[in-house]
Amino acid sequence: MNQIEVITNKIEDLFYRRKKRILSVYFTAGYPKIDATATIITNLEQSGVDLIEIGIPFSDPVADGDTIQHSNHVALKNGMTIRMLFDQLRDIRNRVEIPLIMMSYLNPVYKYGIEKFCKKCHEIGIDGLIIPDLPLYEFETKYKAVFDSFNMKFIMLVTPQTDNERIRKIDFLTGGFIYLVSSTSTTGSKGKISNEQMQYFKRIHDLRLNNPLLVGFGIGNKESFVNACQYTAGAIIGSAFIRAVSKSDDLKASVSSFIKSIKA
Amino acid sequence: MKKFQVDQNGYYGKFGGAYVPEMLFANVEELRIRYLDILNDSSFQNEFHALLKHYVGRPTPLYFAGRISDKYNTRIYLKREDLNHTGAHKINNTIGQIILAGRLGKNKIVAETGAGQHGVATATVCALTGLECTVYMGKLDMERQKPNVERMKMLGARVVPVLSGNQTLKDATNEAMRHWINNPEDTHYIIGSVVGPHPYPDMVARFQSVISEEIKTQLFEQESRENPDYVIACVGGGSNAAGAFYHYLECEEVVLIAVEAAGKGITTGQSAATIALGAEGVLHGSKSIIMQTDDGQIVEPYSISAGLDYPGIGPLHAHLSERGRVEFTHVTDKEALKAALELAQLEGIIPALESAHALAILSKLDLKKSDLVVVNLSGRGDKDMDTYIRFINKEK
């Protein structure tokens, strides 16, 4: 009864099919409303987004700027929990094909149980995890085997301060893509991409890594998206999207008009 | 044998590590690689000890408190950290870290503060060395520790109010970490307690270990023995306790007692007693015991004492608790206030609210006449006068 399971991963598939101008969008689960999760995901897919990061809200998001701090705070006040999120996502794979990534700080996942969390993500059809405060050393020595066994791509951040040796190691140990943090900063739009940042993107591009690169932090409009894409496979928008849906009564319309403004 | 020291990977047993986002990795890694070489260098040690002696006023007295000893029918010594320059033990660490920042070539400093004692101690050493200083402080703490806010400003520091969360120490720490993420190259983060990613807990404990080093010498001078029967300290993040316990950790015959802030009582939901109420988790860069919900969200703590109002505890203490080396207990706001009043009236010493928690445990211990007890009086109470006055007026 040995059934051969062909292990596929939607993030891998995406980067196999597409090499340029990939648009990934982050949103905080439970924001702006507790029941917005499925609406946001389905409308992001319909609007032509390529990849979605579902943020699990946390009380102490140290890597985030004001906008995402606020969305985390509101989402928790709305009553969002990991268990509720898993429940909301139970049937999501009947509705969308788009690759899905869970983004969380370590503590909520640790408290839930890392293996149990991966198992649940696998059952739902989640393809990857971003846990910014789970460092490479801990990942490599304690958790890589668990993530691999559930086919979860672990996506790590690289910053302007990460040296080449470490970038190579991250590239070797992780999968899906490398999250290129655009500058030494917390999340949130900074306006334009500077020449210095472009040089940094090119420097990482020239390392010819195995994993594709997506640029995140400070990407908030069409111009910064296009610039970020010049030396990379694409970019990630978070805070600007959170602002776009913050005051909306019509989520569908605001999701679609925001994505249009980026892709136009 | 050093079974309570940090291991090569930055762990105390299963607690510790360096759980920082990649944006902070380079800074924390630089510290990890260099801190021991810098600290062990004789020029560093000379500078550190000279400043502790001539600027801070060390050694601080170990004072036999006769009247409070009579009251509890035992022999109580107070380690007078309240007599340090700036009024608390916090400056032992900031002196060490400011010299270290110089060796690392950093010209700006960021810090968090709860009670304001660490903020004042940081602003002080920045003024001393001419480094630019930014201190994050919860808005609630700025209100309840106003004199310290004014002191920091007079010393030339920029004090930034933090409006997130409960506007206390945890939120100030988040904000200081964000500041460091945004300014990694020129800034050193002076963490005020034995918390944060490795090597901070070990580094801060080493700087504070001067407390127990002196206790040993001073006790020998006065009692012809280095080891007391008890050492008692209050614990929030745990830096004064780490310093007071440090050289006694391997002397198992010395009973070490750490007193947490129970706030209004540990069952009231308004408490900061982390060991009593917390579970294993990751906060502010290390794995330790933290107060959290079933969903892994950090619980907003409560204590009347801003310096103990923190939902975590240093990984060293989590380990010491798990191994049973240190006995963790807790006292309420009210018990601490009473103990502060008692010390003021029996010994003429007004303690900080934090230190009053350590004193408040005396009445609950089964002490013998012959016992030798050292209480670490971590700070003085000037900053808490508003709270004390309100309490005294209510008791009348």
PDB file of C-alpha atoms in Angstrom, chain B residues 36-246:
ATOM      1  CA  LEU B  36      34.324  38.665  27.144  1.00  0.00           C
ATOM      2  CA  ASP B  37      37.556  39.886  25.587  1.00  0.00           C
ATOM      3  CA  ILE B  38      36.581  43.476  26.317  1.00  0.00           C
ATOM      4  CA  LEU B  39      35.426  42.770  29.879  1.00  0.00           C
ATOM      5  CA  ASN B  40      38.461  40.651  30.728  1.00  0.00           C
ATOM      6  CA  ASP B  41      40.909  43.198  29.410  1.00  0.00           C
ATOM      7  CA  SER B  42      42.860  44.770  32.261  1.00  0.00           C
ATOM      8  CA  SER B  43      42.432  48.312  30.931  1.00  0.00           C
ATOM      9  CA  PHE B  44      38.654  47.804  30.953  1.00  0.00           C
ATOM     10  CA  GLN B  45      38.718  46.405  34.473  1.00  0.00           C
ATOM     11  CA  ASN B  46      40.883  49.277  35.709  1.00  0.00           C
ATOM     12  CA  GLU B  47      38.601  51.888  34.192  1.00  0.00           C
ATOM     13  CA  PHE B  48      35.461  50.118  35.440  1.00  0.00           C
ATOM     14  CA  HIS B  49      36.681  49.745  39.014  1.00  0.00           C
ATOM     15  CA  ALA B  50      38.117  53.242  39.163  1.00  0.00           C
ATOM     16  CA  LEU B  51      34.777  54.720  38.139  1.00  0.00           C
ATOM     17  CA  LEU B  52      32.878  52.482  40.567  1.00  0.00           C
ATOM     18  CA  LYS B  53      35.146  53.678  43.362  1.00  0.00           C
ATOM     19  CA  HIS B  54      35.611  57.364  42.630  1.00  0.00           C
ATOM     20  CA  TYR B  55      32.438  58.233  40.743  1.00  0.00           C
ATOM     21  CA  VAL B  56      29.772  55.820  42.005  1.00  0.00           C
ATOM     22  CA  GLY B  57      31.083  55.675  45.569  1.00  0.00           C
ATOM     23  CA  ARG B  58      31.706  51.966  45.918  1.00  0.00           C
ATOM     24  CA  PRO B  59      32.069  49.894  47.927  1.00  0.00           C
ATOM     25  CA  THR B  60      28.612  50.572  49.290  1.00  0.00           C
ATOM     26  CA  PRO B  61      28.251  49.870  53.024  1.00  0.00           C
ATOM     27  CA  LEU B  62      27.073  46.561  54.405  1.00  0.00           C
ATOM     28  CA  TYR B  63      25.155  47.864  57.362  1.00  0.00           C
ATOM     29  CA  PHE B  64      24.075  45.861  60.394  1.00  0.00           C
ATOM     30  CA  ALA B  65      20.493  46.997  60.943  1.00  0.00           C
ATOM     31  CA  GLY B  66      20.125  46.583  64.690  1.00  0.00           C
ATOM     32  CA  ARG B  67      16.568  47.712  65.289  1.00  0.00           C
ATOM     33  CA  ILE B  68      15.061  45.753  62.442  1.00  0.00           C
ATOM     34  CA  SER B  69      17.152  42.764  63.567  1.00  0.00           C
ATOM     35  CA  ASP B  70      15.598  43.051  67.029  1.00  0.00           C
ATOM     36  CA  LYS B  71      12.161  43.269  65.544  1.00  0.00           C
ATOM     37  CA  TYR B  72      12.600  40.003  63.622  1.00  0.00           C
ATOM     38  CA  ASN B  73      14.753  38.407  66.300  1.00  0.00           C
ATOM     39  CA  THR B  74      17.628  37.669  63.948  1.00  0.00           C
ATOM     40  CA  ARG B  75      20.699  39.402  62.484  1.00  0.00           C
ATOM     41  CA  ILE B  76      19.988  41.495  59.412  1.00  0.00           C
ATOM     42  CA  TYR B  77      22.494  43.283  57.228  1.00  0.00           C
ATOM     43  CA  LEU B  78      21.486  45.700  54.524  1.00  0.00           C
ATOM     44  CA  LYS B  79      23.621  45.985  51.397  1.00  0.00           C
ATOM     45  CA  ARG B  80      23.306  49.690  50.767  1.00  0.00           C
ATOM     46  CA  GLU B  81      22.993  49.913  46.983  1.00  0.00           C
ATOM     47  CA  ASP B  82      20.706  52.872  47.658  1.00  0.00           C
ATOM     48  CA  LEU B  83      23.838  54.851  48.493  1.00  0.00           C
ATOM     49  CA  ASN B  84      25.275  54.527  45.015  1.00  0.00           C
ATOM     50  CA  HIS B  85      25.471  57.652  42.892  1.00  0.00           C
ATOM     51  CA  THR B  86      22.013  58.072  41.265  1.00  0.00           C
ATOM     52  CA  GLY B  87      20.408  56.066  44.069  1.00  0.00           C
ATOM     53  CA  ALA B  88      20.301  52.464  42.969  1.00  0.00           C
ATOM     54  CA  HIS B  89      22.334  49.473  41.813  1.00  0.00           C
ATOM     55  CA  LYS B  90      21.502  50.270  38.179  1.00  0.00           C
ATOM     56  CA  ILE B  91      24.622  52.390  37.704  1.00  0.00           C
ATOM     57  CA  ASN B  92      26.950  49.381  38.203  1.00  0.00           C
ATOM     58  CA  ASN B  93      25.691  48.101  34.867  1.00  0.00           C
ATOM     59  CA  THR B  94      25.559  51.404  33.003  1.00  0.00           C
ATOM     60  CA  ILE B  95      29.158  52.224  33.952  1.00  0.00           C
ATOM     61  CA  GLY B  96      30.239  48.889  32.528  1.00  0.00           C
ATOM     62  CA  GLN B  97      28.170  49.211  29.379  1.00  0.00           C
ATOM     63  CA  ILE B  98      29.197  52.786  28.620  1.00  0.00           C
ATOM     64  CA  ILE B  99      32.871  51.802  28.668  1.00  0.00           C
ATOM     65  CA  LEU B 100      31.979  48.830  26.482  1.00  0.00           C
ATOM     66  CA  ALA B 101      30.091  51.089  24.044  1.00  0.00           C
ATOM     67  CA  GLY B 102      33.246  53.175  23.706  1.00  0.00           C
ATOM     68  CA  ARG B 103      35.309  50.063  22.948  1.00  0.00           C
ATOM     69  CA  LEU B 104      32.719  49.091  20.310  1.00  0.00           C
ATOM     70  CA  GLY B 105      33.024  52.526  18.693  1.00  0.00           C
ATOM     71  CA  LYS B 106      29.394  53.502  19.288  1.00  0.00           C
ATOM     72  CA  ASN B 107      28.577  57.157  19.881  1.00  0.00           C
ATOM     73  CA  LYS B 108      24.864  56.964  20.691  1.00  0.00           C
ATOM     74  CA  ILE B 109      23.013  55.176  23.439  1.00  0.00           C
ATOM     75  CA  VAL B 110      19.443  53.968  23.693  1.00  0.00           C
ATOM     76  CA  ALA B 111      17.836  52.556  26.829  1.00  0.00           C
ATOM     77  CA  GLU B 112      14.474  51.591  28.261  1.00  0.00           C
ATOM     78  CA  THR B 113      13.414  52.427  31.776  1.00  0.00           C
ATOM     79  CA  GLY B 114      10.613  51.474  34.160  1.00  0.00           C
ATOM     80  CA  ALA B 115      11.095  53.209  37.492  1.00  0.00           C
ATOM     81  CA  GLY B 116      13.460  55.621  35.829  1.00  0.00           C
ATOM     82  CA  GLN B 117      16.447  54.402  37.870  1.00  0.00           C
ATOM     83  CA  HIS B 118      18.048  52.718  34.876  1.00  0.00           C
ATOM     84  CA  GLY B 119      17.163  55.707  32.714  1.00  0.00           C
ATOM     85  CA  VAL B 120      18.813  58.087  35.161  1.00  0.00           C
ATOM     86  CA  ALA B 121      21.836  55.814  35.473  1.00  0.00           C
ATOM     87  CA  THR B 122      22.118  55.692  31.683  1.00  0.00           C
ATOM     88  CA  ALA B 123      21.644  59.447  31.237  1.00  0.00           C
ATOM     89  CA  THR B 124      24.313  59.952  33.897  1.00  0.00           C
ATOM     90  CA  VAL B 125      26.988  57.847  32.221  1.00  0.00           C
ATOM     91  CA  CYS B 126      26.135  59.413  28.860  1.00  0.00           C
ATOM     92  CA  ALA B 127      26.700  62.858  30.335  1.00  0.00           C
ATOM     93  CA  LEU B 128      29.921  61.578  31.854  1.00  0.00           C
ATOM     94  CA  THR B 129      31.236  60.349  28.518  1.00  0.00           C
ATOM     95  CA  GLY B 130      29.578  62.805  26.159  1.00  0.00           C
ATOM     96  CA  LEU B 131      27.448  60.248  24.301  1.00  0.00           C
ATOM     97  CA  GLU B 132      24.002  61.074  22.951  1.00  0.00           C
ATOM     98  CA  CYS B 133      21.264  59.461  25.039  1.00  0.00           C
ATOM     99  CA  THR B 134      17.691  58.447  24.181  1.00  0.00           C
ATOM    100  CA  VAL B 135      15.542  56.832  26.870  1.00  0.00           C
ATOM    101  CA  TYR B 136      12.157  55.225  26.215  1.00  0.00           C
ATOM    102  CA  MET B 137       9.746  55.285  29.117  1.00  0.00           C
ATOM    103  CA  GLY B 138       6.088  54.274  29.369  1.00  0.00           C
ATOM    104  CA  LYS B 139       3.769  57.228  29.737  1.00  0.00           C
ATOM    105  CA  LEU B 140       2.235  55.764  32.906  1.00  0.00           C
ATOM    106  CA  ASP B 141       5.714  55.332  34.397  1.00  0.00           C
ATOM    107  CA  MET B 142       6.598  58.914  33.465  1.00  0.00           C
ATOM    108  CA  GLU B 143       3.657  60.030  35.541  1.00  0.00           C
ATOM    109  CA  ARG B 144       4.386  57.876  38.569  1.00  0.00           C
ATOM    110  CA  GLN B 145       8.151  58.503  38.570  1.00  0.00           C
ATOM    111  CA  LYS B 146       8.159  62.154  37.604  1.00  0.00           C
ATOM    112  CA  PRO B 147      11.289  63.212  39.543  1.00  0.00           C
ATOM    113  CA  ASN B 148      13.344  60.709  37.559  1.00  0.00           C
ATOM    114  CA  VAL B 149      12.010  62.069  34.269  1.00  0.00           C
ATOM    115  CA  GLU B 150      13.162  65.531  35.268  1.00  0.00           C
ATOM    116  CA  ARG B 151      16.552  64.189  36.333  1.00  0.00           C
ATOM    117  CA  MET B 152      17.077  62.482  32.969  1.00  0.00           C
ATOM    118  CA  LYS B 153      16.180  65.667  31.127  1.00  0.00           C
ATOM    119  CA  MET B 154      18.515  67.758  33.268  1.00  0.00           C
ATOM    120  CA  LEU B 155      21.285  65.269  32.490  1.00  0.00           C
ATOM    121  CA  GLY B 156      20.750  65.970  28.813  1.00  0.00           C
ATOM    122  CA  ALA B 157      18.863  62.809  27.776  1.00  0.00           C
ATOM    123  CA  ARG B 158      15.962  62.754  25.361  1.00  0.00           C
ATOM    124  CA  VAL B 159      13.078  60.995  27.141  1.00  0.00           C
ATOM    125  CA  VAL B 160      10.548  59.555  24.715  1.00  0.00           C
ATOM    126  CA  PRO B 161       7.112  58.687  26.115  1.00  0.00           C
ATOM    127  CA  VAL B 162       5.780  55.280  25.019  1.00  0.00           C
ATOM    128  CA  LEU B 163       2.062  55.121  24.389  1.00  0.00           C
ATOM    129  CA  SER B 164       1.598  51.468  23.450  1.00  0.00           C
ATOM    130  CA  GLY B 165       0.316  48.670  25.715  1.00  0.00           C
ATOM    131  CA  ASN B 166       0.033  49.528  29.408  1.00  0.00           C
ATOM    132  CA  GLN B 167       2.650  52.237  28.872  1.00  0.00           C
ATOM    133  CA  THR B 168       5.115  50.572  31.233  1.00  0.00           C
ATOM    134  CA  LEU B 169       8.478  48.790  31.141  1.00  0.00           C
ATOM    135  CA  LYS B 170       7.584  46.078  28.619  1.00  0.00           C
ATOM    136  CA  ASP B 171       6.377  48.663  26.124  1.00  0.00           C
ATOM    137  CA  ALA B 172       9.425  50.855  26.709  1.00  0.00           C
ATOM    138  CA  THR B 173      11.626  47.815  26.005  1.00  0.00           C
ATOM    139  CA  ASN B 174       9.793  47.135  22.722  1.00  0.00           C
ATOM    140  CA  GLU B 175      10.333  50.726  21.678  1.00  0.00           C
ATOM    141  CA  ALA B 176      14.024  50.740  22.622  1.00  0.00           C
ATOM    142  CA  MET B 177      14.511  47.577  20.544  1.00  0.00           C
ATOM    143  CA  ARG B 178      12.743  49.219  17.581  1.00  0.00           C
ATOM    144  CA  HIS B 179      15.001  52.237  17.965  1.00  0.00           C
ATOM    145  CA  TRP B 180      18.020  49.928  17.832  1.00  0.00           C
ATOM    146  CA  ILE B 181      16.658  48.188  14.726  1.00  0.00           C
ATOM    147  CA  ASN B 182      16.371  51.582  13.067  1.00  0.00           C
ATOM    148  CA  ASN B 183      19.831  52.763  14.222  1.00  0.00           C
ATOM    149  CA  PRO B 184      22.042  49.686  14.287  1.00  0.00           C
ATOM    150  CA  GLU B 185      25.350  51.151  13.253  1.00  0.00           C
ATOM    151  CA  ASP B 186      26.082  54.018  15.601  1.00  0.00           C
ATOM    152  CA  THR B 187      23.958  53.012  18.593  1.00  0.00           C
ATOM    153  CA  HIS B 188      24.542  50.726  21.559  1.00  0.00           C
ATOM    154  CA  TYR B 189      21.519  49.503  23.486  1.00  0.00           C
ATOM    155  CA  ILE B 190      22.095  49.564  27.241  1.00  0.00           C
ATOM    156  CA  ILE B 191      19.596  47.041  28.579  1.00  0.00           C
ATOM    157  CA  GLY B 192      18.936  47.684  32.247  1.00  0.00           C
ATOM    158  CA  SER B 193      18.367  44.187  33.509  1.00  0.00           C
ATOM    159  CA  VAL B 194      19.513  40.588  33.092  1.00  0.00           C
ATOM    160  CA  VAL B 195      17.041  40.172  30.234  1.00  0.00           C
ATOM    161  CA  GLY B 196      17.344  40.400  26.455  1.00  0.00           C
ATOM    162  CA  PRO B 197      19.292  38.255  23.996  1.00  0.00           C
ATOM    163  CA  HIS B 198      22.561  36.585  24.931  1.00  0.00           C
ATOM    164  CA  PRO B 199      25.057  38.034  25.899  1.00  0.00           C
ATOM    165  CA  TYR B 200      23.088  40.717  27.743  1.00  0.00           C
ATOM    166  CA  PRO B 201      21.910  38.577  30.684  1.00  0.00           C
ATOM    167  CA  ASP B 202      25.438  37.340  31.345  1.00  0.00           C
ATOM    168  CA  MET B 203      27.042  40.725  30.742  1.00  0.00           C
ATOM    169  CA  VAL B 204      24.668  42.606  33.053  1.00  0.00           C
ATOM    170  CA  ALA B 205      24.993  39.901  35.725  1.00  0.00           C
ATOM    171  CA  ARG B 206      28.786  40.245  35.573  1.00  0.00           C
ATOM    172  CA  PHE B 207      28.590  44.023  36.017  1.00  0.00           C
ATOM    173  CA  GLN B 208      26.185  43.639  38.942  1.00  0.00           C
ATOM    174  CA  SER B 209      28.205  40.834  40.539  1.00  0.00           C
ATOM    175  CA  VAL B 210      30.258  43.495  42.306  1.00  0.00           C
ATOM    176  CA  ILE B 211      27.406  43.514  44.840  1.00  0.00           C
ATOM    177  CA  SER B 212      27.984  39.961  46.103  1.00  0.00           C
ATOM    178  CA  GLU B 213      31.734  40.305  45.694  1.00  0.00           C
ATOM    179  CA  GLU B 214      31.628  43.157  48.200  1.00  0.00           C
ATOM    180  CA  ILE B 215      29.162  41.385  50.498  1.00  0.00           C
ATOM    181  CA  LYS B 216      31.625  38.515  50.857  1.00  0.00           C
ATOM    182  CA  THR B 217      34.503  40.754  51.820  1.00  0.00           C
ATOM    183  CA  GLN B 218      32.457  42.989  54.080  1.00  0.00           C
ATOM    184  CA  LEU B 219      30.735  40.149  55.865  1.00  0.00           C
ATOM    185  CA  PHE B 220      34.105  38.571  56.511  1.00  0.00           C
ATOM    186  CA  GLU B 221      35.358  41.819  58.031  1.00  0.00           C
ATOM    187  CA  GLN B 222      32.357  42.096  60.330  1.00  0.00           C
ATOM    188  CA  GLU B 223      31.427  38.495  61.071  1.00  0.00           C
ATOM    189  CA  SER B 224      34.583  36.537  60.168  1.00  0.00           C
ATOM    190  CA  ARG B 225      32.606  34.575  57.606  1.00  0.00           C
ATOM    191  CA  GLU B 226      31.949  35.200  53.921  1.00  0.00           C
ATOM    192  CA  ASN B 227      28.655  33.381  53.667  1.00  0.00           C
ATOM    193  CA  PRO B 228      25.437  34.485  55.315  1.00  0.00           C
ATOM    194  CA  ASP B 229      22.547  32.085  55.881  1.00  0.00           C
ATOM    195  CA  TYR B 230      20.231  34.067  53.612  1.00  0.00           C
ATOM    196  CA  VAL B 231      20.528  36.564  50.772  1.00  0.00           C
ATOM    197  CA  ILE B 232      17.263  38.279  49.880  1.00  0.00           C
ATOM    198  CA  ALA B 233      16.579  40.486  46.851  1.00  0.00           C
ATOM    199  CA  CYS B 234      13.568  41.756  44.961  1.00  0.00           C
ATOM    200  CA  VAL B 235      13.195  40.646  41.351  1.00  0.00           C
ATOM    201  CA  GLY B 236      11.544  42.169  38.307  1.00  0.00           C
ATOM    202  CA  GLY B 237      13.860  41.459  35.388  1.00  0.00           C
ATOM    203  CA  GLY B 238      16.298  40.454  38.082  1.00  0.00           C
ATOM    204  CA  SER B 239      19.482  42.523  37.878  1.00  0.00           C
ATOM    205  CA  ASN B 240      19.954  43.407  41.542  1.00  0.00           C
ATOM    206  CA  ALA B 241      19.111  39.842  42.529  1.00  0.00           C
ATOM    207  CA  ALA B 242      21.579  38.487  39.969  1.00  0.00           C
ATOM    208  CA  GLY B 243      24.266  40.749  41.424  1.00  0.00           C
ATOM    209  CA  ALA B 244      23.493  39.889  45.038  1.00  0.00           C
ATOM    210  CA  PHE B 245      23.321  36.128  44.340  1.00  0.00           C
ATOM    211  CA  TYR B 246      26.154  35.856  41.819  1.00  0.00           C
TER     212      TYR B 246
END
